[in-house]
Coordinates of C-alpha atoms in Angstrom, one line a residue:
M1219 CA -1.9 50.0 -26.1
I1220 CA -4.5 47.7 -23.8
K1221 CA -2.1 45.0 -23.5
A1222 CA 0.8 46.8 -22.9
F1223 CA -0.6 48.2 -20.0
L1224 CA -1.9 44.2 -18.7
E1225 CA 2.2 43.6 -19.2
K1226 CA 3.3 46.2 -17.4
L1227 CA 0.5 45.6 -14.5
L1228 CA 1.8 41.9 -14.5
E1229 CA 5.6 42.9 -14.1
S1230 CA 3.8 45.6 -10.7
L1231 CA 2.5 42.4 -9.7
K1232 CA 5.7 40.3 -9.6
S1233 CA 6.9 42.7 -7.9
V1234 CA 4.9 43.8 -5.5
L1235 CA 3.3 40.3 -4.1
P1236 CA 6.3 39.2 -2.2
V1237 CA 6.7 41.2 0.3
T1238 CA 2.5 41.9 0.3
V1239 CA 2.8 37.9 0.8
V1240 CA 5.6 38.6 3.7
I1241 CA 3.2 41.5 5.9
I1242 CA 0.4 38.9 5.6
I1243 CA 2.3 36.6 7.3
V1244 CA 3.9 39.0 9.7
G1245 CA 0.4 40.0 10.9
L1246 CA -0.6 37.0 11.4
F1247 CA 1.8 36.1 13.9
L1248 CA 1.3 39.8 15.3
N1249 CA -2.3 39.0 15.5
F1250 CA -3.3 42.4 12.5
S1251 CA -7.0 43.3 12.7
L1252 CA -9.2 42.9 9.5
E1253 CA -9.6 46.1 9.2
T1254 CA -5.9 46.8 9.3
Y1255 CA -5.8 44.0 6.4
L1256 CA -7.9 45.2 4.4
M1257 CA -6.7 48.5 4.5
F1258 CA -3.2 47.2 4.0
L1259 CA -4.7 45.3 0.8
L1260 CA -6.6 47.7 -0.7
G1261 CA -3.5 50.5 -0.9
A1262 CA -1.2 47.8 -2.5
A1263 CA -3.8 46.7 -4.8
L1264 CA -3.9 50.7 -6.0
L1265 CA -0.2 50.7 -5.5
V1266 CA 0.5 47.9 -8.3
L1267 CA -2.2 49.6 -10.3
G1268 CA 0.2 52.9 -10.2
L1269 CA 3.1 51.4 -10.6
A1270 CA 1.9 49.7 -13.7
L1271 CA 0.4 53.4 -15.2
F1272 CA 3.5 54.7 -14.2
Q1273 CA 5.8 52.2 -16.4
L1274 CA 4.1 52.5 -19.4
G1275 CA 4.2 56.5 -19.0
A1276 CA 7.2 57.9 -17.2
F1277 CA 9.5 56.5 -20.4
E1278 CA 7.4 57.9 -23.1
S1279 CA 7.2 61.4 -21.0
T1280 CA 9.9 62.2 -19.3
S1281 CA 12.5 59.9 -20.5
V1282 CA 12.0 61.0 -24.3
I1283 CA 12.2 64.5 -23.2
A1284 CA 15.3 64.8 -21.4
E1285 CA 17.2 62.2 -23.3
D1286 CA 16.4 65.1 -26.6
I1287 CA 17.3 68.1 -24.0
G1288 CA 20.5 66.6 -23.7
K1289 CA 21.0 66.1 -27.4
Y1290 CA 19.4 70.1 -27.5
V1291 CA 22.6 71.6 -25.4
V1292 CA 25.6 69.4 -26.6
K1293 CA 24.9 70.6 -30.2
R1294 CA 24.3 74.2 -29.1
R1295 CA 28.2 74.5 -28.2
N1296 CA 27.2 77.2 -25.9
L1297 CA 29.6 76.6 -22.4
V1298 CA 27.4 79.4 -20.9
I1299 CA 24.2 77.7 -22.1
F1300 CA 25.1 73.9 -20.7
I1301 CA 25.5 75.4 -17.5
A1302 CA 22.5 77.4 -17.2
V1303 CA 20.4 74.5 -18.6
S1304 CA 22.0 71.9 -16.6
F1305 CA 21.7 73.7 -13.1
M1306 CA 18.1 75.3 -13.9
L1307 CA 16.8 71.9 -15.0
G1308 CA 18.7 69.8 -11.3
F1309 CA 16.9 73.1 -9.3
F1310 CA 13.3 73.0 -10.3
I1311 CA 13.0 69.3 -10.3
I1312 CA 14.1 69.8 -6.4
V1313 CA 12.0 72.7 -5.9
A1314 CA 8.8 70.3 -6.7
E1315 CA 9.8 66.9 -5.3
P1316 CA 7.2 66.2 -2.7
S1317 CA 9.4 64.4 -0.4
V1318 CA 12.3 67.8 0.5
R1319 CA 9.0 69.1 0.8
V1320 CA 8.3 66.2 3.6
L1321 CA 11.6 67.1 4.9
A1322 CA 11.4 70.9 5.3
S1323 CA 8.1 69.9 7.1
Q1324 CA 9.8 68.3 9.7
L1325 CA 12.4 70.6 10.5
K1326 CA 9.8 73.9 10.3
D1327 CA 10.1 74.4 14.3
A1328 CA 14.8 74.4 14.1
I1329 CA 14.7 75.8 10.3
N1330 CA 11.8 78.9 9.5
P1331 CA 10.8 79.4 7.2
E1332 CA 10.5 76.2 5.3
L1333 CA 11.6 77.8 2.0
I1334 CA 15.5 77.8 3.1
M1335 CA 15.7 74.3 3.4
I1336 CA 13.8 73.5 0.4
L1337 CA 16.2 76.2 -1.6
T1338 CA 19.3 74.2 0.3
V1339 CA 18.4 70.6 -1.5
A1340 CA 17.5 72.4 -4.2
V1341 CA 21.0 74.2 -5.2
G1342 CA 23.2 71.4 -4.3
V1343 CA 21.3 69.0 -7.0
G1344 CA 21.8 72.2 -9.3
L1345 CA 25.6 72.3 -8.8
L1346 CA 25.9 69.3 -8.6
M1347 CA 24.0 67.7 -11.7
T1348 CA 25.8 70.7 -13.3
V1349 CA 29.1 69.4 -12.1
G1350 CA 28.1 65.4 -13.3
L1351 CA 26.9 67.0 -16.8
L1352 CA 30.2 68.5 -17.2
R1353 CA 31.8 65.6 -16.5
I1354 CA 30.5 63.6 -19.2
L1355 CA 31.0 66.6 -22.0
F1356 CA 34.5 66.9 -21.3
K1357 CA 35.4 63.2 -20.2
I1358 CA 36.1 63.6 -16.8
S1359 CA 37.1 60.7 -15.0
F1360 CA 34.0 60.1 -12.5
R1361 CA 36.4 58.6 -9.9
T1362 CA 37.9 61.4 -9.7
I1363 CA 35.1 63.3 -9.6
M1364 CA 33.4 60.8 -6.8
L1365 CA 37.0 61.0 -4.6
I1366 CA 36.8 64.7 -4.2
L1367 CA 33.3 64.6 -4.1
Y1368 CA 33.4 62.9 -0.8
G1369 CA 36.6 63.7 1.0
I1370 CA 35.0 66.6 0.6
V1371 CA 31.6 65.3 2.2
F1372 CA 33.7 63.1 5.1
V1373 CA 35.4 66.2 6.1
L1374 CA 32.7 68.4 6.8
A1375 CA 30.3 65.6 8.5
I1376 CA 33.3 65.3 10.8
I1377 CA 33.7 68.9 12.0
L1378 CA 30.0 68.7 12.0
S1379 CA 29.9 66.2 14.1
Q1380 CA 31.6 68.1 17.2
V1381 CA 29.2 71.2 16.4
N1382 CA 26.4 70.3 15.0
P1383 CA 25.9 66.9 15.1
F1384 CA 21.5 66.6 13.9
F1385 CA 22.2 68.0 10.8
V1386 CA 24.4 64.9 9.8
S1387 CA 22.3 62.2 10.0
V1388 CA 19.7 65.0 8.5
A1389 CA 22.7 65.5 5.4
F1390 CA 22.9 61.7 4.3
D1391 CA 19.2 61.4 4.3
S1392 CA 18.7 64.6 2.2
G1393 CA 20.5 62.8 -0.1
G1394 CA 17.9 60.4 -1.2
F1395 CA 15.2 63.1 -1.7
E1396 CA 16.9 63.7 -5.0
T1397 CA 16.8 60.0 -6.3
G1398 CA 12.5 60.7 -7.0
P1399 CA 10.0 58.6 -9.0
L1400 CA 10.6 61.2 -11.3
S1401 CA 13.7 62.4 -10.9
V1402 CA 15.4 59.5 -11.2
P1403 CA 14.6 58.6 -15.2
F1404 CA 14.6 62.0 -16.2
I1405 CA 17.9 62.4 -14.8
M1406 CA 19.1 59.3 -16.4
S1407 CA 17.9 60.4 -19.6
L1408 CA 19.6 63.5 -19.7
A1409 CA 23.0 62.1 -19.5
Y1410 CA 22.4 59.7 -21.8
G1411 CA 20.9 62.3 -24.6
I1412 CA 24.1 64.2 -23.9
S1413 CA 26.7 61.0 -23.7
R1414 CA 25.2 60.0 -27.8
A1415 CA 25.2 63.2 -28.7
R1416 CA 28.9 63.1 -28.1
G1417 CA 29.3 60.1 -29.9
D1418 CA 33.0 58.2 -29.0
K1419 CA 33.2 55.1 -27.9
S1420 CA 32.6 55.6 -24.1
S1421 CA 29.7 57.8 -24.5
N1422 CA 27.2 54.5 -23.8
Q1423 CA 29.4 54.4 -20.4
D1424 CA 29.8 58.0 -19.6
S1425 CA 25.9 58.2 -19.8
F1426 CA 25.6 56.5 -16.3
G1427 CA 26.9 57.8 -12.7
L1428 CA 25.2 60.9 -13.0
V1429 CA 22.7 60.3 -10.5
G1430 CA 25.4 59.0 -8.2
I1431 CA 26.9 62.4 -8.3
T1432 CA 23.8 64.4 -7.8
V1433 CA 23.3 62.7 -4.7
V1434 CA 26.2 64.5 -3.1
G1435 CA 24.4 67.8 -4.1
P1436 CA 22.0 67.5 -1.1
I1437 CA 24.7 66.2 1.4
L1438 CA 27.3 69.0 0.9
A1439 CA 24.6 71.5 0.9
V1440 CA 22.9 70.5 3.8
L1441 CA 26.1 70.3 5.8
V1442 CA 27.1 73.6 5.0
L1443 CA 23.9 74.9 6.3
G1444 CA 24.3 73.3 9.1
L1445 CA 27.7 75.5 9.8
I1446 CA 25.4 77.6 10.3
Y1447 CA 22.3 76.9 11.9
K1448 CA 22.6 75.3 15.3
V1449 CA 19.6 72.8 16.0
D1450 CA 18.5 71.7 19.3
P1451 CA 16.7 68.0 18.5
A1452 CA 14.3 68.6 21.4
T1453 CA 12.9 71.4 19.5
I1454 CA 11.9 68.6 16.3
V1455 CA 8.0 67.8 16.8
K1456 CA 7.0 64.5 15.5
D1457 CA 4.0 64.7 13.4
E1458 CA 1.3 62.4 14.8
T1459 CA -1.7 63.0 12.3
V1460 CA -3.2 59.8 11.1
L1461 CA -4.6 59.7 8.0
T1462 CA -6.5 57.6 5.8
L1463 CA -5.9 56.7 2.3
G1464 CA -8.5 59.3 0.7
D1465 CA -6.6 61.8 2.8
Y1466 CA -3.7 60.1 1.1
L1467 CA -5.1 60.4 -2.8
L1468 CA -6.2 64.5 -2.1
Q1469 CA -2.6 64.9 -0.5
Y1470 CA -0.6 63.0 -3.9
T1471 CA -3.1 64.6 -6.1
K1472 CA -1.9 68.0 -5.3
D1473 CA 1.8 67.3 -4.4
M1474 CA 2.2 65.5 -7.8
A1475 CA 0.7 67.9 -9.9
I1476 CA 3.0 70.5 -8.4
A1477 CA 6.0 67.7 -8.9
I1478 CA 5.4 67.2 -12.7
L1479 CA 4.3 70.5 -13.7
P1480 CA 8.2 71.4 -14.0
F1481 CA 8.5 68.9 -16.9
I1482 CA 5.5 70.0 -18.9
V1483 CA 6.6 73.5 -18.7
F1484 CA 10.2 72.4 -20.2
F1485 CA 8.3 70.1 -22.6
V1486 CA 6.6 73.1 -23.6
L1487 CA 9.6 75.3 -23.5
F1488 CA 11.7 73.5 -25.7
Q1489 CA 9.0 71.6 -28.1
F1490 CA 9.0 75.1 -29.0
I1491 CA 12.4 76.0 -29.2
D1492 CA 14.0 72.2 -30.8
F1493 CA 12.2 69.9 -30.9
K1494 CA 9.6 70.5 -33.2
Y1495 CA 7.5 66.9 -32.5
P1496 CA 4.7 66.4 -34.8
K1497 CA 1.8 66.9 -33.8
K1498 CA 0.7 62.6 -32.8
K1499 CA 3.9 63.2 -31.1
V1500 CA 3.2 65.8 -28.8
I1501 CA -0.6 64.2 -27.8
K1502 CA 1.1 61.1 -27.0
V1503 CA 3.7 62.8 -24.7
L1504 CA 1.0 64.2 -23.3
I1505 CA -1.3 60.8 -22.8
A1506 CA 2.1 60.4 -21.6
F1507 CA 2.4 62.5 -18.5
V1508 CA -1.4 62.1 -17.1
Y1509 CA -0.4 58.2 -17.1
T1510 CA 2.7 59.5 -14.9
Y1511 CA 0.6 61.4 -13.0
I1512 CA -2.2 59.2 -12.6
G1513 CA 0.3 56.1 -11.6
L1514 CA 2.5 58.1 -9.2
V1515 CA -0.7 59.7 -7.2
L1516 CA -2.5 55.9 -6.7
F1517 CA 1.4 54.3 -6.2
L1518 CA 2.2 56.9 -3.5
A1519 CA -1.1 56.6 -1.9
G1520 CA -1.3 52.8 -1.5
A1521 CA 2.4 53.0 -0.5
N1522 CA 1.5 55.2 2.3
A1523 CA -2.0 54.0 3.2
S1524 CA -0.4 50.8 3.0
F1525 CA 3.0 49.9 3.0
A1526 CA 4.1 52.5 5.4
S1527 CA 1.9 52.7 8.0
V1528 CA 1.9 48.4 8.5
A1529 CA 5.9 49.1 8.6
Y1530 CA 5.4 51.6 11.4
L1531 CA 3.0 49.0 13.4
I1532 CA 5.1 46.1 12.6
G1533 CA 7.9 47.7 13.9
G1534 CA 6.3 49.2 16.6
K1535 CA 4.9 45.9 18.5
I1536 CA 9.0 44.1 17.4
A1537 CA 10.3 46.9 19.4
S1538 CA 7.8 46.6 22.3
L1539 CA 8.8 42.7 22.0
D1540 CA 12.3 43.4 23.2
I1541 CA 14.0 41.4 21.5
S1542 CA 17.0 43.2 19.0
I1543 CA 18.1 40.2 16.8
L1544 CA 14.3 39.7 15.3
L1545 CA 13.5 43.0 14.9
I1546 CA 17.2 43.1 12.5
F1547 CA 16.2 39.9 10.9
I1548 CA 12.9 41.3 9.9
G1549 CA 14.7 44.6 8.6
S1550 CA 16.9 42.4 6.0
V1551 CA 13.9 40.6 5.0
F1552 CA 11.9 43.7 3.6
G1553 CA 15.1 45.3 2.5
L1554 CA 15.1 42.6 -0.2
L1555 CA 12.1 43.1 -0.8
V1556 CA 11.0 46.5 -0.8
A1557 CA 12.8 47.9 -3.8
A1558 CA 11.7 45.5 -6.5
P1559 CA 8.1 47.8 -6.9
E1560 CA 10.2 51.1 -6.4
P1561 CA 9.5 53.3 -9.6
S1562 CA 13.2 54.8 -9.5
V1563 CA 14.8 51.5 -9.0
V1564 CA 12.6 49.9 -12.1
A1565 CA 14.0 53.4 -14.3
V1566 CA 17.3 52.5 -13.3
N1567 CA 16.9 48.9 -14.3
K1568 CA 15.5 49.1 -17.0
Q1569 CA 18.0 52.4 -18.9
V1570 CA 20.8 49.6 -17.8
E1571 CA 19.7 46.9 -19.6
E1572 CA 19.1 48.8 -22.6
V1573 CA 22.3 50.4 -22.9
T1574 CA 24.3 47.3 -21.9
A1575 CA 22.1 45.9 -25.3
G1576 CA 20.8 42.7 -22.7
A1577 CA 24.9 42.3 -21.1
V1578 CA 23.9 43.3 -17.9
S1579 CA 19.8 42.3 -17.2
K1580 CA 17.5 44.1 -15.2
N1581 CA 16.7 40.9 -13.0
V1582 CA 21.0 41.1 -12.0
M1583 CA 20.7 44.4 -10.9
L1584 CA 17.5 44.1 -8.9
V1585 CA 19.1 41.3 -7.3
A1586 CA 22.4 43.4 -6.3
I1587 CA 20.1 46.5 -5.7
S1588 CA 18.3 44.3 -3.4
I1589 CA 20.7 42.9 -1.5
G1590 CA 22.1 46.1 -0.9
V1591 CA 19.4 47.7 -0.2
A1592 CA 19.0 44.3 2.9
I1593 CA 22.4 45.4 4.2
A1594 CA 21.9 48.9 4.7
L1595 CA 18.5 48.3 6.9
I1596 CA 20.6 45.7 8.8
L1597 CA 23.0 48.7 10.1
S1598 CA 19.8 51.0 9.9
M1599 CA 18.7 49.0 12.6
I1600 CA 21.8 48.0 14.6
K1601 CA 22.1 52.3 14.8
V1602 CA 18.6 52.4 16.0
L1603 CA 19.0 50.4 18.9
T1604 CA 22.5 51.2 19.9
G1605 CA 22.4 55.3 19.4
I1606 CA 25.9 54.6 17.3
S1607 CA 26.9 57.9 15.3
I1608 CA 25.7 57.2 11.8
L1609 CA 29.0 58.2 10.8
Y1610 CA 30.8 54.8 12.0
F1611 CA 28.1 53.2 9.4
V1612 CA 28.8 55.8 6.4
I1613 CA 32.6 56.6 6.1
P1614 CA 33.9 53.1 6.3
G1615 CA 30.6 52.1 3.8
Y1616 CA 31.5 54.6 1.1
T1617 CA 34.7 54.2 1.0
I1618 CA 34.1 50.1 0.5
A1619 CA 32.1 51.9 -2.2
L1620 CA 34.8 54.1 -3.5
A1621 CA 37.6 51.4 -3.2
L1622 CA 35.3 49.0 -5.7
M1623 CA 35.3 51.6 -8.4
F1624 CA 38.9 50.4 -8.7

């Protein structure tokens, strides 16, 4: 176990080190204080340790039970059970997702109570995860599903841009809340379990794409919500509260306990219904959950207290220089580097490498994702600087992505 932990710690350090070095160099030019540097380095150390513990635990806890749940729902050969379990898994995972609660809190002055936003996103994820799992079960074309879903998204977004434009940006941002560090490994493993239980030649290929379909759920749900709720952007108040590292540790100790609870409930429930794991494996899974929990607390506290805070500081100082090209350049550099330590990216890359038997390595995946994030950040900087409607970016971008599937 110690050897495995040290290996994960080294991997985490290699992932975080490049962006850490860049931030230190940028800080020298922007005259960061010694206190800023010390807090950043302490947060970075917690981030590395947290990422290592997360990798050590997540793939022996959430991924294991998700794959076996997938096998169970196929084995029962009951479509009602399949749909009910699929929806409940997607719904409760997102209800517990901390980032969704952050979104609801930011919009509480416009959409009250906050539960409306949380339930909207959760229903969207539950419905689209069910659609994605049914696609795997019945071998429906992934391209067909994506074309239909994004066709609906584009139509709704264009309509909403005329009647309630604020919700367009909120809708597309909400898609990112589904790709959390716990939900991605779980969703991918669930798809893998269902496709393996199906057991035909295309099962491995069909195990991918569920996250991509599920991401559409929050976008569609929030767009529909935007047709009902009229929001004045002036009513949205930005929370200016400055939190310390200790504050973040306390916050995520509570938030991650809530986030991980549904996974433990699913494990206990299916252990009685179907798994029947031996005592030794049950203890191993529970210990893995503890590693995952501690890892996420440390990772998120370190990321917010160091990287997020410093990024906010860098953005403010560069913006004050009124050099637009510099902001875009630095955004692209960070885009290339920030994907490596992201837990959900680690999970995706690992599973792709395993399922393809190394034909598509995790390093190749990381390079592709990093380039994509860099391009996205460049476009985001341009949008912020120019105020151009988000539709001029997302519609061409998604259209190109959909065209590349053929």
